[in-house]
Short mmCIF file of C-alpha atoms in Angstrom, two decimals:
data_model
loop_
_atom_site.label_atom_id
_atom_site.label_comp_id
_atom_site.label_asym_id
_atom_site.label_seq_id
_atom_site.Cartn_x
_atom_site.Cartn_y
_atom_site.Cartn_z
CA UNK A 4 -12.98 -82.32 -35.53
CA UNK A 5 -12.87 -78.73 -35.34
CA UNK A 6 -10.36 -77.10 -36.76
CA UNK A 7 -7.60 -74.20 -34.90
CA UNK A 8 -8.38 -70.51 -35.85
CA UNK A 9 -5.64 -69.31 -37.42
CA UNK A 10 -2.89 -67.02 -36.14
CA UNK A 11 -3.86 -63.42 -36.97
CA UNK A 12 -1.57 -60.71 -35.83
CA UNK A 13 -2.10 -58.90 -32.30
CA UNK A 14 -1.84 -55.49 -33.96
CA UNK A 15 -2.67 -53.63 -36.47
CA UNK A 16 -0.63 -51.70 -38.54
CA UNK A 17 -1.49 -47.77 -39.49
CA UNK A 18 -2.59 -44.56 -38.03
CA UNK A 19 -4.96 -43.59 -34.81
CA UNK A 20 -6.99 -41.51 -37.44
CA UNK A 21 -7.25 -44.69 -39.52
CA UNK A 22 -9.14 -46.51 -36.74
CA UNK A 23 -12.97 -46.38 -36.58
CA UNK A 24 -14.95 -44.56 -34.67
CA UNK A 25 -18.52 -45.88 -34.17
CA UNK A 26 -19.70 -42.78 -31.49
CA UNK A 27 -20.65 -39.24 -32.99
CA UNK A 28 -18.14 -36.77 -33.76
CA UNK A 29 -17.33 -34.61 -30.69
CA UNK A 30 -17.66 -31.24 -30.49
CA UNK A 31 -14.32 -28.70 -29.94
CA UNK A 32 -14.34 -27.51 -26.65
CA UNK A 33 -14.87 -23.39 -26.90
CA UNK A 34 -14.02 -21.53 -23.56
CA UNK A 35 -15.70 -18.76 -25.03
CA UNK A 36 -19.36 -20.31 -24.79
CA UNK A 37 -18.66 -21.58 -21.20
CA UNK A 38 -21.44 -20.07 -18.55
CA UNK A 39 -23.45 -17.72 -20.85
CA UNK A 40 -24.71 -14.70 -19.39
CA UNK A 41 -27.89 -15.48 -19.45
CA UNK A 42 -27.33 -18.71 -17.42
CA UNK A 43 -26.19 -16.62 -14.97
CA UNK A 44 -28.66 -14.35 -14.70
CA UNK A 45 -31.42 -17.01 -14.29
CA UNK A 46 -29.18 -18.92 -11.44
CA UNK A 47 -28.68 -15.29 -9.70
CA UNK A 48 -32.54 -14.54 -10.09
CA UNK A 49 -33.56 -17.29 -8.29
CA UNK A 50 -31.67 -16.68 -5.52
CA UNK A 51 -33.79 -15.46 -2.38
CA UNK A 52 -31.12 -12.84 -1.71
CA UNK A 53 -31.98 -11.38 -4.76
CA UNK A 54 -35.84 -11.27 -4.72
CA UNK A 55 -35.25 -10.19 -1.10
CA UNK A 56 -32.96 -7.10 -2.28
CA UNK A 57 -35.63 -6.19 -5.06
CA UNK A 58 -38.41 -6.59 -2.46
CA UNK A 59 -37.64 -4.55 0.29
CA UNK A 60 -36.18 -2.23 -2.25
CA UNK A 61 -39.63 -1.39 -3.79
CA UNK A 62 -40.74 -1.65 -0.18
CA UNK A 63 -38.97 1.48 0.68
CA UNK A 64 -40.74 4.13 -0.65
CA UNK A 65 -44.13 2.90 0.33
CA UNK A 66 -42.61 2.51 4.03
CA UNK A 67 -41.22 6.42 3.79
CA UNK A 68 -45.00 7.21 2.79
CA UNK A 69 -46.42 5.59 5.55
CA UNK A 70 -43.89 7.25 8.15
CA UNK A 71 -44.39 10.98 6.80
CA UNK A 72 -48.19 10.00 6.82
CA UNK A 73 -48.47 8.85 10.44
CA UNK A 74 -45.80 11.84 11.44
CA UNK A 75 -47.65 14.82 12.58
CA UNK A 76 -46.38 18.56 11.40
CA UNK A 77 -43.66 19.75 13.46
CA UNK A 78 -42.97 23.40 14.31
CA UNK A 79 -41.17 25.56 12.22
CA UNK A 80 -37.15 25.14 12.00
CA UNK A 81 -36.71 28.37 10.25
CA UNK A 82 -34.58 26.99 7.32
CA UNK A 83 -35.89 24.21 4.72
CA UNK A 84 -34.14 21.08 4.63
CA UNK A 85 -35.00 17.81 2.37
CA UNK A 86 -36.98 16.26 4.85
CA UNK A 87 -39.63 19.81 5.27
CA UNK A 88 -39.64 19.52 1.36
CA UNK A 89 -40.63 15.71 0.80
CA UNK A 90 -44.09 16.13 0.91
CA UNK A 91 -44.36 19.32 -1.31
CA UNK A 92 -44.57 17.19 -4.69
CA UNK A 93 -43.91 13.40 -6.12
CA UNK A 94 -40.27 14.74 -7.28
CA UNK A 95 -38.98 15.89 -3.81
CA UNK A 96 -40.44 12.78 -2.40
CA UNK A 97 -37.64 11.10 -4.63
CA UNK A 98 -34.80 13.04 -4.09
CA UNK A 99 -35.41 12.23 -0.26
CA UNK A 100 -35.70 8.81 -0.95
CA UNK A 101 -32.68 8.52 -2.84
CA UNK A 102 -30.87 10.83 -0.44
CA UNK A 103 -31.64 9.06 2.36
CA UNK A 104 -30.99 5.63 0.70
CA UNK A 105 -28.02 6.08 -1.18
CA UNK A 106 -25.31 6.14 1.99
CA UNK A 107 -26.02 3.35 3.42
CA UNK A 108 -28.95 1.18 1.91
CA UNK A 109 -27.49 1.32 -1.55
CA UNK A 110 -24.41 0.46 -1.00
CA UNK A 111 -25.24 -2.76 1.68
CA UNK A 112 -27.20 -3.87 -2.06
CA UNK A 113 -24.15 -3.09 -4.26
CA UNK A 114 -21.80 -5.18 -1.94
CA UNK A 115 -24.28 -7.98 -1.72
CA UNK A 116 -24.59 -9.15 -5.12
CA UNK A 117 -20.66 -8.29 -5.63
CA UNK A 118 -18.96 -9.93 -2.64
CA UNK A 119 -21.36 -12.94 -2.79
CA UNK A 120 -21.05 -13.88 -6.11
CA UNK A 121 -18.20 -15.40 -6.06
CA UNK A 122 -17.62 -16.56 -2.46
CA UNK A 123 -21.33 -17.92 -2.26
CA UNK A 124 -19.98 -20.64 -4.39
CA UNK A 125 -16.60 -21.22 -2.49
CA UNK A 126 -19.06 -22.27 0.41
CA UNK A 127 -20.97 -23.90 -1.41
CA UNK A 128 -18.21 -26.37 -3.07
CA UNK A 129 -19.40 -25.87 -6.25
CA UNK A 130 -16.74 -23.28 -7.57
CA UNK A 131 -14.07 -25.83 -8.30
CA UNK A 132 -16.87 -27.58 -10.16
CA UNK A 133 -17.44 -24.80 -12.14
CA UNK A 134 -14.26 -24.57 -12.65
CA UNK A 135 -13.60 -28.40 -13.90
CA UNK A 136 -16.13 -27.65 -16.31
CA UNK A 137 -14.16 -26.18 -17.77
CA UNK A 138 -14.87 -22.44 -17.39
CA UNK A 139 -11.52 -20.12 -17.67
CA UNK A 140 -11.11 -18.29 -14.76
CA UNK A 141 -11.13 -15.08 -15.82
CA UNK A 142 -13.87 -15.95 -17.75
CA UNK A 143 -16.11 -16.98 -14.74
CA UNK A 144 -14.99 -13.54 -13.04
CA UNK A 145 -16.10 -11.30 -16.05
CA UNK A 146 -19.41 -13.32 -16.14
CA UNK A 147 -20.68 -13.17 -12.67
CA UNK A 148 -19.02 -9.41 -12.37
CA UNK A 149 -21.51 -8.74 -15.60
CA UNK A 150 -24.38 -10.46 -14.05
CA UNK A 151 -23.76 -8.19 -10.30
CA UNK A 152 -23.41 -5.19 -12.06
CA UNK A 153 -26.89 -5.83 -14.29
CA UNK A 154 -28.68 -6.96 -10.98
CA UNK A 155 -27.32 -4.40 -9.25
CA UNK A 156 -28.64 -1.03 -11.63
CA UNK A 157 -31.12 -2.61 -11.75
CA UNK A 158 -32.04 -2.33 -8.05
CA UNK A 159 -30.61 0.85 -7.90
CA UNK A 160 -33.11 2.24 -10.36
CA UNK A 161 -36.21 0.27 -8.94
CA UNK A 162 -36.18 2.95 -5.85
CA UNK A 163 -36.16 6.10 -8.01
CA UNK A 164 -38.95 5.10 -10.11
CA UNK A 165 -41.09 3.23 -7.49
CA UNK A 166 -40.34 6.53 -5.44
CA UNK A 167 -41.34 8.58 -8.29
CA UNK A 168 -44.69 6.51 -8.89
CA UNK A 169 -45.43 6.50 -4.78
CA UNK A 170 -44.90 10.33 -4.60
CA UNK A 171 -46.60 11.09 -7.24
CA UNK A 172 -49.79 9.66 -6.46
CA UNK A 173 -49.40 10.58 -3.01
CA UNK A 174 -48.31 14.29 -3.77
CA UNK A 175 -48.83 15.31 -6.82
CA UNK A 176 -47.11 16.13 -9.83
CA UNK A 177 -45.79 19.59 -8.57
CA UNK A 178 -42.13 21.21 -9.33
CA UNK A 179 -39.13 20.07 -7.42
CA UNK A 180 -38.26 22.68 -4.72
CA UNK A 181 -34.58 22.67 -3.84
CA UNK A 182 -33.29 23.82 -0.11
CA UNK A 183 -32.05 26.47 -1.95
CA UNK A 184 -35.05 27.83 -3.14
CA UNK A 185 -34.78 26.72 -6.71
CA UNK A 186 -37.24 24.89 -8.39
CA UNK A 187 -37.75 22.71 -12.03
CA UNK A 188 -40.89 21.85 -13.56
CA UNK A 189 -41.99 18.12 -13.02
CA UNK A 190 -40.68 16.18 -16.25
CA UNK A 191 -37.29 18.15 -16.41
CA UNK A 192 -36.76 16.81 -12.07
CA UNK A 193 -37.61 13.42 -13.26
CA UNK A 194 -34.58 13.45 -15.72
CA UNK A 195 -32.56 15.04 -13.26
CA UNK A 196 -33.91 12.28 -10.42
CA UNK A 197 -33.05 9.56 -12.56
CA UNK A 198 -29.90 10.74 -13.79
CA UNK A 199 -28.81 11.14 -10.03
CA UNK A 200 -29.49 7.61 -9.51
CA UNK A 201 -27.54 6.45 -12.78
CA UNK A 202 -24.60 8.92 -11.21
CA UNK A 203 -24.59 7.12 -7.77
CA UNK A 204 -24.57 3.42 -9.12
CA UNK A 205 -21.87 4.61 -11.04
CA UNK A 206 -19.99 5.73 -7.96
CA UNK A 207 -20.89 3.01 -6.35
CA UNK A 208 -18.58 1.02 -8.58
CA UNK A 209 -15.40 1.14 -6.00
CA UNK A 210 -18.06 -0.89 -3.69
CA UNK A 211 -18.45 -3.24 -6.49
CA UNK A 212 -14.63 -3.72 -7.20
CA UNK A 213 -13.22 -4.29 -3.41
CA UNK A 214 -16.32 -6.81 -3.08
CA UNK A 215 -15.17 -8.89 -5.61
CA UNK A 216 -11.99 -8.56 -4.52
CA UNK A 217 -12.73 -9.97 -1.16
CA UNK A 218 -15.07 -12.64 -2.78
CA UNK A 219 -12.46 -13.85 -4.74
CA UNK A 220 -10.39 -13.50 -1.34
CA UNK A 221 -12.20 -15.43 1.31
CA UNK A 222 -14.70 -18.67 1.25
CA UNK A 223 -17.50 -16.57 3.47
CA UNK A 224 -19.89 -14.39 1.55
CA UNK A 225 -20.78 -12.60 4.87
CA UNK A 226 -17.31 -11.62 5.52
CA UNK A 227 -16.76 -9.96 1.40
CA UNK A 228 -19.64 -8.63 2.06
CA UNK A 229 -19.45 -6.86 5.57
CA UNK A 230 -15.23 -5.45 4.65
CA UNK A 231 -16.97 -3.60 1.88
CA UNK A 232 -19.53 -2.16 3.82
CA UNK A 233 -17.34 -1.52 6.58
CA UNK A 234 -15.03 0.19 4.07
CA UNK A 235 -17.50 2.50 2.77
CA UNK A 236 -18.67 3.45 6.43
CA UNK A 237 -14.90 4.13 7.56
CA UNK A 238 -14.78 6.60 4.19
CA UNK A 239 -17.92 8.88 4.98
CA UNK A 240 -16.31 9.12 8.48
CA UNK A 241 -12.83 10.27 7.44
CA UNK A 242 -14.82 12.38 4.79
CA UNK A 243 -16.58 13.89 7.91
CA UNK A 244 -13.11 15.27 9.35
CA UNK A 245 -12.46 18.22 8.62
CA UNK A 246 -8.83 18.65 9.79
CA UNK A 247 -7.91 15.98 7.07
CA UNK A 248 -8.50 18.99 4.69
CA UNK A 249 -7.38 17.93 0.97
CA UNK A 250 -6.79 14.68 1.91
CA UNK A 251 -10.45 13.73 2.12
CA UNK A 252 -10.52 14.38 -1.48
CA UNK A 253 -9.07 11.11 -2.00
CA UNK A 254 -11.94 9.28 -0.21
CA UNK A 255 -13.66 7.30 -2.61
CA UNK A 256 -16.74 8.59 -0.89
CA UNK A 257 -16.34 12.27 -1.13
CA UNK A 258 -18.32 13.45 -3.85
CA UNK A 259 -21.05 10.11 -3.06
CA UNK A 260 -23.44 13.21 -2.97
CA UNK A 261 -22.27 15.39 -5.96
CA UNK A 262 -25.38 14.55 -7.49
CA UNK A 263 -27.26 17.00 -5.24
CA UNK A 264 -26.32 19.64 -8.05
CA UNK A 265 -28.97 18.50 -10.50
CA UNK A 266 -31.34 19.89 -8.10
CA UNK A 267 -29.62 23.36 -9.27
CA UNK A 268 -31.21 25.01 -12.26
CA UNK A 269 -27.66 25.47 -13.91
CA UNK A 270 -25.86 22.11 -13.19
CA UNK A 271 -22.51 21.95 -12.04
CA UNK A 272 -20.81 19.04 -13.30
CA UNK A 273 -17.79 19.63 -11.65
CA UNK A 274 -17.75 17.69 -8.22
CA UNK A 275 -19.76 14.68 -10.32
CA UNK A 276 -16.85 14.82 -13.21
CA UNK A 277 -14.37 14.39 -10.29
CA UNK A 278 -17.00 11.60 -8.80
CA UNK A 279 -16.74 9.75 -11.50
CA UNK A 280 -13.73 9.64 -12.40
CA UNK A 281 -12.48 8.39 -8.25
CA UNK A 282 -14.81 5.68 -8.06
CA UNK A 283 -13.82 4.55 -11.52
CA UNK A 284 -10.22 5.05 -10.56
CA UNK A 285 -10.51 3.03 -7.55
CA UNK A 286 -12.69 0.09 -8.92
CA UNK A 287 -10.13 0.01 -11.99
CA UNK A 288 -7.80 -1.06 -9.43
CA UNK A 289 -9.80 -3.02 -7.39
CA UNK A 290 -11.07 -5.11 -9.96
CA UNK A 291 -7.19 -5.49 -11.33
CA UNK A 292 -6.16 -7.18 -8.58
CA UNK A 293 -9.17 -9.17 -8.09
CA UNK A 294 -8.67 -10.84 -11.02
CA UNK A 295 -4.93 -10.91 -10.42
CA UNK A 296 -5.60 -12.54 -6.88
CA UNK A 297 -8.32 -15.58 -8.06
CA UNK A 298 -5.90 -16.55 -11.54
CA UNK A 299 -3.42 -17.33 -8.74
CA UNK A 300 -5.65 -18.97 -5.78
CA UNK A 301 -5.67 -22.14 -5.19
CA UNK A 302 -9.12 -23.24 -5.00
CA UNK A 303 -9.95 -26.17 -2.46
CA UNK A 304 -13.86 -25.81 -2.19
#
């Protein structure tokens, strides 16, 4: 006959770390290694909005070629002006692309990749999932606001040099011929070109910081993106009234073209230094209360 098991106890006496453990060792969870940069970068670079930007970027120049080309010589206006002057050599074809890029073009890229970083995953209900992960919240912000500003230079010095490249071999390699009469041999205008463009994405960093603060605001990439633009437009319209007198000077867009003296022999550095330091002024705030505004929203999508 078979025989009762006998009574063993229900529990076992000792310690959780006592116990065995048959799986692998797990390891510590390190907020610090959560979305890597470069993770980032590849999601953002696959993006069509982003090849798009590049694209039509690069585009630009060879469109500006093919207008002047196809534009016959008008008469004389008596005074030079950029637009006489962007055929005279591959440098001045490069100022007037920047010029003529930098007010409006530049700053529709600058908002993009800003004000849809963060909102293009709100719509997409996968920014709670990002952060369940879990990614720390400020954390997330630095990263993508890393990955936009990369993505963003970046852009903003593919017209200068594609410019520089088109002109060039459309042109020549002549000296840059300011309005004012003033002129710098070839190599020395290609610094100054390129240090013009580094100056306006600079600048362009209040455009940045209220774009992420509006991405970080509302679930619609369209609308973060748009109240930037919108906001820079407003500015270069105050900036155009002249009975505002000394209050203009605290437009975030009125010295967007202090860059125009590096086309001056002797630079002043002046209305840039003063640049500079109101966009940075205004995107250190900006970007404060971004992050102040998504470590205290509640995030439903």
């Amino acid at each position: 006959m078979p025989t009762d098991p006998p009574d063993l106890p229900s529990t076992v006496r000792g310690t959780v770390g006592a116990l065995a453990d048959d799986g692998p060792p797990r390891a510590p969870h390190r907020p610090g290694r959560t979305l890597p940069l470069r993770v980032e970068l590849v999601r953002q670079l696959r993006r069509r909005r982003t090849q798009v930007a590049f694209g039509l970027t690069a585009l630009l120049p060879v469109v500006l070629w093919a207008a002047f080309s196809l534009t016959d010589d008008g008469p004389p206006t008596g005074s030079l002006n950029l637009v006489d002057l962007a055929m005279g050599s591959g440098t001045n074809f490069a100022t007037f692309a920047l010029f003529a890029s930098a007010s409006f073009l530049l700053v529709v890229v600058v908002a993009l990749f800003f004000g849809d970083t963060v909102a293009a995953e709100a719509s997409w209900s996968s920014l709670r999932y990002l952060l369940a992960a879990p990614i720390p919240r400020a954390r997330l912000l630095r990263q993508k606001a890393i990955v936009a500003g990369v993505l963003s230079t970046a852009v903003l010095l593919v017209l200068p040099v594609v410019s520089l490249v088109v002109g060039t071999l459309a042109y020549g390699g002549g000296d840059l011929v300011s309005p004012t009469g003033e002129s710098l041999d070839y190599w020395t205008a290609v610094g100054r070109v390129l240090l013009g463009a580094v100056y306006v994405a600079v600048q362009l960093s209040w455009v940045a910081a209220l774009a992420m603060l509006l991405s970080v605001s509302t679930d619609a990439p369209l609308g973060a993106v748009g109240g930037a633009v919108m906001a820079a437009i407003v500015s270069q319209i105050l900036n155009q009234i002249t009975a505002l007198e000394d209050l203009r000077d605290y437009l975030p867009t009125r010295y967007s073209t202090a860059w125009a003296d590096l086309l001056s022999f002797q630079v002043d550095w002046a209305g840039m230094t003063r640049g500079l330091f109101s966009s940075l002024t205004y995107a250190l705030v900006f970007g404060a209360a971004a992050v102040w505004r998504f470590q205290r929203k509640d995030i439903t999508s």
